[in-house]
Structures are given as structure tokens and as C-alpha cells.
Amino acid sequence: MGVLKRFEERLEGLVNGTFAKVFKSEVQPVEIAGALQRECDNNATIWNRERTVVPNDFIVELSTGDFDRLSPYSGQLGDELAGIVREYAKQQRYTFMGEIKVHLEKSAGLDTGLYRVRSRTLASSTSAHSAPPPQQHAYPPPPAVPPPGAPAPAGYGYGYPQGPVTAQGGRTRRWIEINGTRHQISRPTLVLGRSTEADVRVDDPGVSRRHCEIQAGEPTTIRDLGSTNGIVVDGQHTKRATLRDGSRIIVGSTTVIYRQAEG
């Protein structure tokens, strides 16, 4: 890990995952390995107190020259890079939804020595790394459902992934979607921000470290936490707003979709 650590330190301050003009000739595999580690960190999703899920499917875009040079070894190189990701995830206590794969792709718009990394989370029902539902092992059993017509105990349902009891006796599930990734709202409040201490990390330079907070309830609300750029909810700049299923929240240049459903 010493080589990769020194490599990451040299890259400190570079942006967008494209290491332009720093490496004046061909891309080296160790550079790609460092970028994959960063991709895991930047896209880690907290499921519960014990489980943080990271992408498991990576696409490395290379210039024509670099792709032609590395493509004869793409199978072996992909396996080696996947192994590095697996070892790094073990150190960081990350988990995966499915098998780890690294693919090389040619991009005519890139010059020699430049590359980009894209990633996504692909679930596999047969994978040994598949993450369980977010509530597993994270919370004590919820209290019994009150009889129909009886008032729920104070605070009932909060702090449990199942959500509060609705007037019909069911439960409300709440989540947000960011770039196609679902983040369950399994606690009374959920903080979004660029900091690693936020409940959901948003890797966007226009997002403050603690940008905004979603408060689960009837109704669910969102409030700005003194961010630099504020929040936009359903097209309106606001400090606080009520959320409905399908509400569109903009933080920085990132769109967050709020969802809720009974059951």
C-alpha cells in the first residue's frame, strides 16, 4: 500500500478524477488503482451503523493509444485491479452488492496519459457480498403495532427502518435517490453534505460539509443547515420545506429525489 499511498498524496488537489497533464506519457496501472480507491471513497453509501456499500462495477476510459497498449492484458489487469479494490474495501470496512468488475473502454476524446473512471453499484442475488436490508443488526426490535384505532406511543417508529405507523395501520418507508443510488431514511434525521461525517455524502463542490437535513415525520420536512449555496425544493429556493413523494431537491449541482411509500 505504500506505493499507492504516495501516489494519492501526489495527486492531492487534483479534481474530477482526470489527472490531466500530470503524467506526460502513458497511463500506468498504479494510477488507475489509486483512482479506483478514490471512486470507492467518493461513492460510499451508509446503509446502517455496520455497513457501508461502495460501487462494484468500474469503467476506466482511456485514450486510444493507452487503450491499445493495455487492452491485450485487459482480462488480467481487470482481475488485478478488482483485487486491489477488494483489499482496500476490507481495510475500510466497505461492502459490495455484487461481484467486483473493472472494464477498460476506449474514449476518442482523451489524450494519451489522461483517463476517467466511472462506477455503479450492481446487485447480485447470488453474491456472497450482497448487503442485507438496511435494518439488519442495526436496531433493536420495534415495539408492537398498536391495535387499530389506538394512538401510537410517543415517538413510535422513529429510529426504526420500518417508519412510523400510518393512519391505516401500515408503515411508511422513506428514501432518497441520488444519481440512481437509493439511500434509505432509517432514522429521525438524515444529514446530506460533502463531509465524510454526513449521513449521506454528496461529492459535489457546490455542496457544503453539512448542507441540509431531512426530518422524517408526518409530514417529512427538509431544512437548510446554513449552507453556502442553499437548497431548491420543487423549483423554489427555500430554507425549509415540506416533502412529498417525488419532490426534487437540488443541492449544489446535484438533484436528490425524495420518495415515500406505505407498506
PDB file of C-alpha atoms in Angstrom:
ATOM      1  CA  MET A   1       0.000   0.000   0.000  1.00  0.00           C
ATOM      2  CA  GLY A   2       2.998   2.320   0.318  1.00  0.00           C
ATOM      3  CA  VAL A   3       3.226   2.959  -3.427  1.00  0.00           C
ATOM      4  CA  LEU A   4      -0.482   3.775  -3.698  1.00  0.00           C
ATOM      5  CA  LYS A   5      -0.382   5.985  -0.627  1.00  0.00           C
ATOM      6  CA  ARG A   6       2.457   8.072  -2.026  1.00  0.00           C
ATOM      7  CA  PHE A   7       0.648   8.197  -5.349  1.00  0.00           C
ATOM      8  CA  GLU A   8      -2.518   9.519  -3.736  1.00  0.00           C
ATOM      9  CA  GLU A   9      -0.587  12.187  -1.845  1.00  0.00           C
ATOM     10  CA  ARG A  10       0.973  13.438  -5.082  1.00  0.00           C
ATOM     11  CA  LEU A  11      -2.484  13.737  -6.585  1.00  0.00           C
ATOM     12  CA  GLU A  12      -3.863  15.773  -3.689  1.00  0.00           C
ATOM     13  CA  GLY A  13      -5.690  18.808  -5.003  1.00  0.00           C
ATOM     14  CA  LEU A  14      -6.424  17.455  -8.491  1.00  0.00           C
ATOM     15  CA  VAL A  15     -10.094  17.362  -9.465  1.00  0.00           C
ATOM     16  CA  ASN A  16     -12.719  15.486 -11.465  1.00  0.00           C
ATOM     17  CA  GLY A  17     -10.839  12.173 -11.492  1.00  0.00           C
ATOM     18  CA  THR A  18      -8.929  13.268 -14.603  1.00  0.00           C
ATOM     19  CA  PHE A  19      -5.224  13.677 -13.935  1.00  0.00           C
ATOM     20  CA  ALA A  20      -4.610  15.970 -16.897  1.00  0.00           C
ATOM     21  CA  LYS A  21      -1.090  16.995 -17.878  1.00  0.00           C
ATOM     22  CA  VAL A  22       0.416  15.492 -14.710  1.00  0.00           C
ATOM     23  CA  PHE A  23       1.520  12.289 -16.355  1.00  0.00           C
ATOM     24  CA  LYS A  24       3.124  13.265 -19.621  1.00  0.00           C
ATOM     25  CA  SER A  25       3.030   9.864 -21.301  1.00  0.00           C
ATOM     26  CA  GLU A  26       1.157   6.613 -20.930  1.00  0.00           C
ATOM     27  CA  VAL A  27      -1.242   5.799 -18.114  1.00  0.00           C
ATOM     28  CA  GLN A  28       0.231   3.359 -15.595  1.00  0.00           C
ATOM     29  CA  PRO A  29      -1.868   0.687 -13.836  1.00  0.00           C
ATOM     30  CA  VAL A  30      -0.893   2.026 -10.395  1.00  0.00           C
ATOM     31  CA  GLU A  31      -2.534   5.336 -11.335  1.00  0.00           C
ATOM     32  CA  ILE A  32      -5.769   3.553 -12.172  1.00  0.00           C
ATOM     33  CA  ALA A  33      -5.616   1.620  -8.882  1.00  0.00           C
ATOM     34  CA  GLY A  34      -5.379   4.867  -6.914  1.00  0.00           C
ATOM     35  CA  ALA A  35      -8.330   6.323  -8.831  1.00  0.00           C
ATOM     36  CA  LEU A  36     -10.462   3.254  -8.078  1.00  0.00           C
ATOM     37  CA  GLN A  37      -9.815   3.684  -4.373  1.00  0.00           C
ATOM     38  CA  ARG A  38     -10.936   7.311  -4.595  1.00  0.00           C
ATOM     39  CA  GLU A  39     -14.034   6.239  -6.526  1.00  0.00           C
ATOM     40  CA  CYS A  40     -14.977   3.944  -3.635  1.00  0.00           C
ATOM     41  CA  ASP A  41     -14.483   6.711  -1.060  1.00  0.00           C
ATOM     42  CA  ASN A  42     -16.429   9.287  -3.061  1.00  0.00           C
ATOM     43  CA  ASN A  43     -19.412   6.992  -3.665  1.00  0.00           C
ATOM     44  CA  ALA A  44     -19.679   5.176  -0.340  1.00  0.00           C
ATOM     45  CA  THR A  45     -23.292   4.801   0.819  1.00  0.00           C
ATOM     46  CA  ILE A  46     -24.104   4.265   4.500  1.00  0.00           C
ATOM     47  CA  TRP A  47     -26.780   1.570   4.873  1.00  0.00           C
ATOM     48  CA  ASN A  48     -26.670   1.359   8.649  1.00  0.00           C
ATOM     49  CA  ARG A  49     -24.199   1.565  11.534  1.00  0.00           C
ATOM     50  CA  GLU A  50     -22.428  -1.599  10.473  1.00  0.00           C
ATOM     51  CA  ARG A  51     -22.498  -1.496   6.678  1.00  0.00           C
ATOM     52  CA  THR A  52     -21.221   0.963   4.089  1.00  0.00           C
ATOM     53  CA  VAL A  53     -21.752  -0.056   0.467  1.00  0.00           C
ATOM     54  CA  VAL A  54     -19.439   1.046  -2.357  1.00  0.00           C
ATOM     55  CA  PRO A  55     -19.614   0.551  -6.155  1.00  0.00           C
ATOM     56  CA  ASN A  56     -18.614  -2.827  -7.527  1.00  0.00           C
ATOM     57  CA  ASP A  57     -18.659  -2.159 -11.290  1.00  0.00           C
ATOM     58  CA  PHE A  58     -15.982   0.209 -12.651  1.00  0.00           C
ATOM     59  CA  ILE A  59     -15.356   1.542 -16.163  1.00  0.00           C
ATOM     60  CA  VAL A  60     -11.952   3.083 -16.914  1.00  0.00           C
ATOM     61  CA  GLU A  61     -11.981   5.318 -20.001  1.00  0.00           C
ATOM     62  CA  LEU A  62      -8.606   5.512 -21.780  1.00  0.00           C
ATOM     63  CA  SER A  63      -7.214   7.346 -24.776  1.00  0.00           C
ATOM     64  CA  THR A  64      -6.905   5.372 -27.998  1.00  0.00           C
ATOM     65  CA  GLY A  65      -3.162   4.883 -27.528  1.00  0.00           C
ATOM     66  CA  ASP A  66      -3.394   3.826 -23.889  1.00  0.00           C
ATOM     67  CA  PHE A  67      -6.311   1.503 -24.620  1.00  0.00           C
ATOM     68  CA  ASP A  68      -4.473  -0.188 -27.477  1.00  0.00           C
ATOM     69  CA  ARG A  69      -1.433  -0.642 -25.225  1.00  0.00           C
ATOM     70  CA  LEU A  70      -3.351  -2.111 -22.281  1.00  0.00           C
ATOM     71  CA  SER A  71      -6.226  -3.959 -23.975  1.00  0.00           C
ATOM     72  CA  PRO A  72      -4.210  -7.171 -24.659  1.00  0.00           C
ATOM     73  CA  TYR A  73      -3.917  -7.525 -20.881  1.00  0.00           C
ATOM     74  CA  SER A  74      -7.425  -6.238 -20.057  1.00  0.00           C
ATOM     75  CA  GLY A  75      -8.621  -9.513 -18.522  1.00  0.00           C
ATOM     76  CA  GLN A  76      -5.644  -9.998 -16.221  1.00  0.00           C
ATOM     77  CA  LEU A  77      -5.397  -6.280 -15.477  1.00  0.00           C
ATOM     78  CA  GLY A  78      -9.096  -6.123 -14.618  1.00  0.00           C
ATOM     79  CA  ASP A  79      -8.706  -9.026 -12.190  1.00  0.00           C
ATOM     80  CA  GLU A  80      -5.661  -7.417 -10.554  1.00  0.00           C
ATOM     81  CA  LEU A  81      -7.438  -4.066 -10.172  1.00  0.00           C
ATOM     82  CA  ALA A  82     -10.524  -5.776  -8.770  1.00  0.00           C
ATOM     83  CA  GLY A  83      -8.276  -7.468  -6.212  1.00  0.00           C
ATOM     84  CA  ILE A  84      -6.829  -4.106  -5.162  1.00  0.00           C
ATOM     85  CA  VAL A  85     -10.355  -2.702  -4.742  1.00  0.00           C
ATOM     86  CA  ARG A  86     -11.322  -5.744  -2.657  1.00  0.00           C
ATOM     87  CA  GLU A  87      -8.299  -5.374  -0.372  1.00  0.00           C
ATOM     88  CA  TYR A  88      -8.882  -1.631   0.031  1.00  0.00           C
ATOM     89  CA  ALA A  89     -12.560  -2.216   0.842  1.00  0.00           C
ATOM     90  CA  LYS A  90     -11.561  -4.758   3.500  1.00  0.00           C
ATOM     91  CA  GLN A  91      -9.282  -2.203   5.165  1.00  0.00           C
ATOM     92  CA  GLN A  92     -12.003   0.475   5.069  1.00  0.00           C
ATOM     93  CA  ARG A  93     -14.765  -1.982   6.093  1.00  0.00           C
ATOM     94  CA  TYR A  94     -16.688  -1.366   2.878  1.00  0.00           C
ATOM     95  CA  THR A  95     -19.004  -3.994   1.394  1.00  0.00           C
ATOM     96  CA  PHE A  96     -20.317  -4.702  -2.108  1.00  0.00           C
ATOM     97  CA  MET A  97     -23.699  -5.555  -3.595  1.00  0.00           C
ATOM     98  CA  GLY A  98     -22.203  -7.955  -6.130  1.00  0.00           C
ATOM     99  CA  GLU A  99     -19.089  -9.182  -7.905  1.00  0.00           C
ATOM    100  CA  ILE A 100     -16.306  -6.610  -8.417  1.00  0.00           C
ATOM    101  CA  LYS A 101     -15.546  -5.930 -12.080  1.00  0.00           C
ATOM    102  CA  VAL A 102     -13.203  -3.451 -13.781  1.00  0.00           C
ATOM    103  CA  HIS A 103     -13.634  -2.751 -17.510  1.00  0.00           C
ATOM    104  CA  LEU A 104     -11.426  -0.783 -19.906  1.00  0.00           C
ATOM    105  CA  GLU A 105     -13.064   1.382 -22.569  1.00  0.00           C
ATOM    106  CA  LYS A 106     -11.667   3.483 -25.399  1.00  0.00           C
ATOM    107  CA  SER A 107     -12.527   7.192 -25.450  1.00  0.00           C
ATOM    108  CA  ALA A 108     -11.519   9.129 -28.547  1.00  0.00           C
ATOM    109  CA  GLY A 109     -11.854  12.427 -26.655  1.00  0.00           C
ATOM    110  CA  LEU A 110      -8.965  11.701 -24.291  1.00  0.00           C
ATOM    111  CA  ASP A 111      -5.305  12.448 -24.989  1.00  0.00           C
ATOM    112  CA  THR A 112      -2.547   9.990 -24.147  1.00  0.00           C
ATOM    113  CA  GLY A 113      -1.908   9.959 -20.407  1.00  0.00           C
ATOM    114  CA  LEU A 114      -5.457  11.053 -19.491  1.00  0.00           C
ATOM    115  CA  TYR A 115      -8.265   8.847 -18.228  1.00  0.00           C
ATOM    116  CA  ARG A 116     -11.582   8.900 -16.399  1.00  0.00           C
ATOM    117  CA  VAL A 117     -13.241   6.465 -14.013  1.00  0.00           C
ATOM    118  CA  ARG A 118     -16.980   5.814 -13.814  1.00  0.00           C
ATOM    119  CA  SER A 119     -18.674   3.450 -11.387  1.00  0.00           C
ATOM    120  CA  ARG A 120     -22.012   1.986 -10.431  1.00  0.00           C
ATOM    121  CA  THR A 121     -23.487  -0.401  -7.888  1.00  0.00           C
ATOM    122  CA  LEU A 122     -24.876  -3.600  -9.406  1.00  0.00           C
ATOM    123  CA  ALA A 123     -26.729  -6.012  -7.156  1.00  0.00           C
ATOM    124  CA  SER A 124     -26.326  -9.765  -7.491  1.00  0.00           C
ATOM    125  CA  SER A 125     -28.836 -12.026  -5.777  1.00  0.00           C
ATOM    126  CA  THR A 126     -26.291 -14.852  -5.575  1.00  0.00           C
ATOM    127  CA  SER A 127     -23.288 -12.827  -4.456  1.00  0.00           C
ATOM    128  CA  ALA A 128     -21.735 -13.587  -1.113  1.00  0.00           C
ATOM    129  CA  HIS A 129     -21.099  -9.845  -0.769  1.00  0.00           C
ATOM    130  CA  SER A 130     -24.744  -8.841  -1.189  1.00  0.00           C
ATOM    131  CA  ALA A 131     -25.826  -6.434   1.505  1.00  0.00           C
ATOM    132  CA  PRO A 132     -28.820  -7.358   3.678  1.00  0.00           C
ATOM    133  CA  PRO A 133     -31.743  -4.972   4.177  1.00  0.00           C
ATOM    134  CA  PRO A 134     -30.560  -1.827   5.954  1.00  0.00           C
ATOM    135  CA  GLN A 135     -32.314  -2.651   9.225  1.00  0.00           C
ATOM    136  CA  GLN A 136     -30.481  -5.941   9.812  1.00  0.00           C
ATOM    137  CA  HIS A 137     -28.396  -5.900  13.012  1.00  0.00           C
ATOM    138  CA  ALA A 138     -28.687  -2.138  13.228  1.00  0.00           C
ATOM    139  CA  TYR A 139     -31.628  -1.572  15.571  1.00  0.00           C
ATOM    140  CA  PRO A 140     -33.453  -3.345  18.408  1.00  0.00           C
ATOM    141  CA  PRO A 141     -36.866  -4.855  17.532  1.00  0.00           C
ATOM    142  CA  PRO A 142     -39.552  -2.167  17.165  1.00  0.00           C
ATOM    143  CA  PRO A 143     -42.444  -2.061  19.635  1.00  0.00           C
ATOM    144  CA  ALA A 144     -45.594  -3.966  18.812  1.00  0.00           C
ATOM    145  CA  VAL A 145     -48.061  -2.331  16.428  1.00  0.00           C
ATOM    146  CA  PRO A 146     -50.872  -0.678  18.424  1.00  0.00           C
ATOM    147  CA  PRO A 147     -54.412  -2.067  17.978  1.00  0.00           C
ATOM    148  CA  PRO A 148     -56.470  -0.386  15.235  1.00  0.00           C
ATOM    149  CA  GLY A 149     -57.803   2.954  16.421  1.00  0.00           C
ATOM    150  CA  ALA A 150     -55.438   3.141  19.394  1.00  0.00           C
ATOM    151  CA  PRO A 151     -52.926   6.014  19.473  1.00  0.00           C
ATOM    152  CA  ALA A 152     -49.309   5.074  18.832  1.00  0.00           C
ATOM    153  CA  PRO A 153     -46.846   5.601  21.702  1.00  0.00           C
ATOM    154  CA  ALA A 154     -44.882   8.844  21.599  1.00  0.00           C
ATOM    155  CA  GLY A 155     -42.024   8.581  19.133  1.00  0.00           C
ATOM    156  CA  TYR A 156     -43.263   5.221  17.851  1.00  0.00           C
ATOM    157  CA  GLY A 157     -41.497   4.105  14.722  1.00  0.00           C
ATOM    158  CA  TYR A 158     -38.728   6.701  14.812  1.00  0.00           C
ATOM    159  CA  GLY A 159     -35.243   5.249  14.779  1.00  0.00           C
ATOM    160  CA  TYR A 160     -36.545   2.119  13.095  1.00  0.00           C
ATOM    161  CA  PRO A 161     -36.236   1.462   9.361  1.00  0.00           C
ATOM    162  CA  GLN A 162     -39.910   0.479   9.149  1.00  0.00           C
ATOM    163  CA  GLY A 163     -41.001   4.085   9.773  1.00  0.00           C
ATOM    164  CA  PRO A 164     -43.936   5.464  11.777  1.00  0.00           C
ATOM    165  CA  VAL A 165     -47.356   3.828  11.731  1.00  0.00           C
ATOM    166  CA  THR A 166     -49.794   5.479   9.329  1.00  0.00           C
ATOM    167  CA  ALA A 167     -53.471   6.149   9.989  1.00  0.00           C
ATOM    168  CA  GLN A 168     -54.277   2.940   8.109  1.00  0.00           C
ATOM    169  CA  GLY A 169     -52.076   0.873  10.425  1.00  0.00           C
ATOM    170  CA  GLY A 170     -49.300   0.401   7.857  1.00  0.00           C
ATOM    171  CA  ARG A 171     -45.779   1.797   7.848  1.00  0.00           C
ATOM    172  CA  THR A 172     -44.238   4.497   5.736  1.00  0.00           C
ATOM    173  CA  ARG A 173     -40.942   3.709   4.001  1.00  0.00           C
ATOM    174  CA  ARG A 174     -38.834   6.715   3.084  1.00  0.00           C
ATOM    175  CA  TRP A 175     -35.740   7.039   0.924  1.00  0.00           C
ATOM    176  CA  ILE A 176     -33.881   9.411  -1.367  1.00  0.00           C
ATOM    177  CA  GLU A 177     -32.355   8.737  -4.775  1.00  0.00           C
ATOM    178  CA  ILE A 178     -29.102  10.378  -5.929  1.00  0.00           C
ATOM    179  CA  ASN A 179     -27.700   9.543  -9.378  1.00  0.00           C
ATOM    180  CA  GLY A 180     -29.660   6.296  -9.418  1.00  0.00           C
ATOM    181  CA  THR A 181     -28.498   5.184  -5.944  1.00  0.00           C
ATOM    182  CA  ARG A 182     -31.102   4.683  -3.206  1.00  0.00           C
ATOM    183  CA  HIS A 183     -30.387   5.812   0.365  1.00  0.00           C
ATOM    184  CA  GLN A 184     -32.874   4.648   3.000  1.00  0.00           C
ATOM    185  CA  ILE A 185     -34.093   7.135   5.609  1.00  0.00           C
ATOM    186  CA  SER A 186     -33.980   4.896   8.652  1.00  0.00           C
ATOM    187  CA  ARG A 187     -33.598   7.448  11.440  1.00  0.00           C
ATOM    188  CA  PRO A 188     -35.423  10.609  12.598  1.00  0.00           C
ATOM    189  CA  THR A 189     -32.963  12.898  10.792  1.00  0.00           C
ATOM    190  CA  LEU A 190     -30.694  12.443   7.773  1.00  0.00           C
ATOM    191  CA  VAL A 191     -27.911  14.948   7.060  1.00  0.00           C
ATOM    192  CA  LEU A 192     -26.684  15.455   3.495  1.00  0.00           C
ATOM    193  CA  GLY A 193     -23.313  17.055   2.862  1.00  0.00           C
ATOM    194  CA  ARG A 194     -19.824  16.837   1.424  1.00  0.00           C
ATOM    195  CA  SER A 195     -18.240  15.823   4.740  1.00  0.00           C
ATOM    196  CA  THR A 196     -17.483  12.182   5.476  1.00  0.00           C
ATOM    197  CA  GLU A 197     -19.381  12.752   8.732  1.00  0.00           C
ATOM    198  CA  ALA A 198     -22.665  13.426   6.882  1.00  0.00           C
ATOM    199  CA  ASP A 199     -25.208  10.588   6.878  1.00  0.00           C
ATOM    200  CA  VAL A 200     -25.256  10.719   3.064  1.00  0.00           C
ATOM    201  CA  ARG A 201     -22.129  12.097   1.419  1.00  0.00           C
ATOM    202  CA  VAL A 202     -22.680  14.168  -1.749  1.00  0.00           C
ATOM    203  CA  ASP A 203     -19.463  14.540  -3.748  1.00  0.00           C
ATOM    204  CA  ASP A 204     -20.200  17.960  -5.265  1.00  0.00           C
ATOM    205  CA  PRO A 205     -18.021  21.075  -4.862  1.00  0.00           C
ATOM    206  CA  GLY A 206     -21.180  23.186  -4.598  1.00  0.00           C
ATOM    207  CA  VAL A 207     -22.366  21.240  -1.541  1.00  0.00           C
ATOM    208  CA  SER A 208     -21.376  22.351   1.962  1.00  0.00           C
ATOM    209  CA  ARG A 209     -19.913  19.944   4.512  1.00  0.00           C
ATOM    210  CA  ARG A 210     -23.280  19.799   6.342  1.00  0.00           C
ATOM    211  CA  HIS A 211     -25.653  21.132   3.721  1.00  0.00           C
ATOM    212  CA  CYS A 212     -29.193  20.190   4.722  1.00  0.00           C
ATOM    213  CA  GLU A 213     -31.190  17.857   6.937  1.00  0.00           C
ATOM    214  CA  ILE A 214     -34.239  15.721   6.185  1.00  0.00           C
ATOM    215  CA  GLN A 215     -36.535  15.233   9.182  1.00  0.00           C
ATOM    216  CA  ALA A 216     -38.709  12.112   8.938  1.00  0.00           C
ATOM    217  CA  GLY A 217     -42.246  12.565  10.186  1.00  0.00           C
ATOM    218  CA  GLU A 218     -45.818  13.302   9.209  1.00  0.00           C
ATOM    219  CA  PRO A 219     -45.107  15.307   7.142  1.00  0.00           C
ATOM    220  CA  THR A 220     -41.440  14.852   6.282  1.00  0.00           C
ATOM    221  CA  THR A 221     -39.546  18.147   6.009  1.00  0.00           C
ATOM    222  CA  ILE A 222     -36.152  19.414   4.867  1.00  0.00           C
ATOM    223  CA  ARG A 223     -34.212  22.370   6.223  1.00  0.00           C
ATOM    224  CA  ASP A 224     -31.055  24.158   5.155  1.00  0.00           C
ATOM    225  CA  LEU A 225     -28.175  23.944   7.665  1.00  0.00           C
ATOM    226  CA  GLY A 226     -26.628  27.289   6.778  1.00  0.00           C
ATOM    227  CA  SER A 227     -25.120  26.053   3.529  1.00  0.00           C
ATOM    228  CA  THR A 228     -23.280  28.366   1.156  1.00  0.00           C
ATOM    229  CA  ASN A 229     -25.485  27.761  -1.881  1.00  0.00           C
ATOM    230  CA  GLY A 230     -28.799  26.908  -0.220  1.00  0.00           C
ATOM    231  CA  ILE A 231     -31.389  24.375  -1.351  1.00  0.00           C
ATOM    232  CA  VAL A 232     -34.045  24.337  -4.069  1.00  0.00           C
ATOM    233  CA  VAL A 233     -37.151  22.231  -3.454  1.00  0.00           C
ATOM    234  CA  ASP A 234     -39.547  21.678  -6.340  1.00  0.00           C
ATOM    235  CA  GLY A 235     -38.182  24.722  -8.123  1.00  0.00           C
ATOM    236  CA  GLN A 236     -38.258  27.096  -5.152  1.00  0.00           C
ATOM    237  CA  HIS A 237     -35.264  28.443  -3.215  1.00  0.00           C
ATOM    238  CA  THR A 238     -36.074  27.875   0.443  1.00  0.00           C
ATOM    239  CA  LYS A 239     -34.697  27.411   3.941  1.00  0.00           C
ATOM    240  CA  ARG A 240     -37.320  24.846   4.947  1.00  0.00           C
ATOM    241  CA  ALA A 241     -39.937  22.888   3.011  1.00  0.00           C
ATOM    242  CA  THR A 242     -42.368  20.006   3.301  1.00  0.00           C
ATOM    243  CA  LEU A 243     -41.501  16.997   1.159  1.00  0.00           C
ATOM    244  CA  ARG A 244     -43.916  14.819  -0.788  1.00  0.00           C
ATOM    245  CA  ASP A 245     -43.297  11.682  -2.796  1.00  0.00           C
ATOM    246  CA  GLY A 246     -41.343  12.732  -5.879  1.00  0.00           C
ATOM    247  CA  SER A 247     -40.080  16.065  -4.503  1.00  0.00           C
ATOM    248  CA  ARG A 248     -36.946  17.257  -6.324  1.00  0.00           C
ATOM    249  CA  ILE A 249     -34.233  18.736  -4.116  1.00  0.00           C
ATOM    250  CA  ILE A 250     -31.239  20.494  -5.655  1.00  0.00           C
ATOM    251  CA  VAL A 251     -28.048  20.882  -3.607  1.00  0.00           C
ATOM    252  CA  GLY A 252     -25.119  22.387  -5.487  1.00  0.00           C
ATOM    253  CA  SER A 253     -25.456  20.852  -8.951  1.00  0.00           C
ATOM    254  CA  THR A 254     -26.850  17.547  -7.640  1.00  0.00           C
ATOM    255  CA  THR A 255     -30.518  16.546  -7.826  1.00  0.00           C
ATOM    256  CA  VAL A 256     -31.966  14.490  -4.968  1.00  0.00           C
ATOM    257  CA  ILE A 257     -35.360  12.777  -5.353  1.00  0.00           C
ATOM    258  CA  TYR A 258     -37.409  12.144  -2.201  1.00  0.00           C
ATOM    259  CA  ARG A 259     -39.578   9.023  -2.170  1.00  0.00           C
ATOM    260  CA  GLN A 260     -42.051   7.516   0.274  1.00  0.00           C
ATOM    261  CA  ALA A 261     -44.482   4.615   0.161  1.00  0.00           C
ATOM    262  CA  GLU A 262     -46.654   2.677   2.562  1.00  0.00           C
ATOM    263  CA  GLY A 263     -46.035  -0.983   3.193  1.00  0.00           C
TER     264      GLY A 263
END
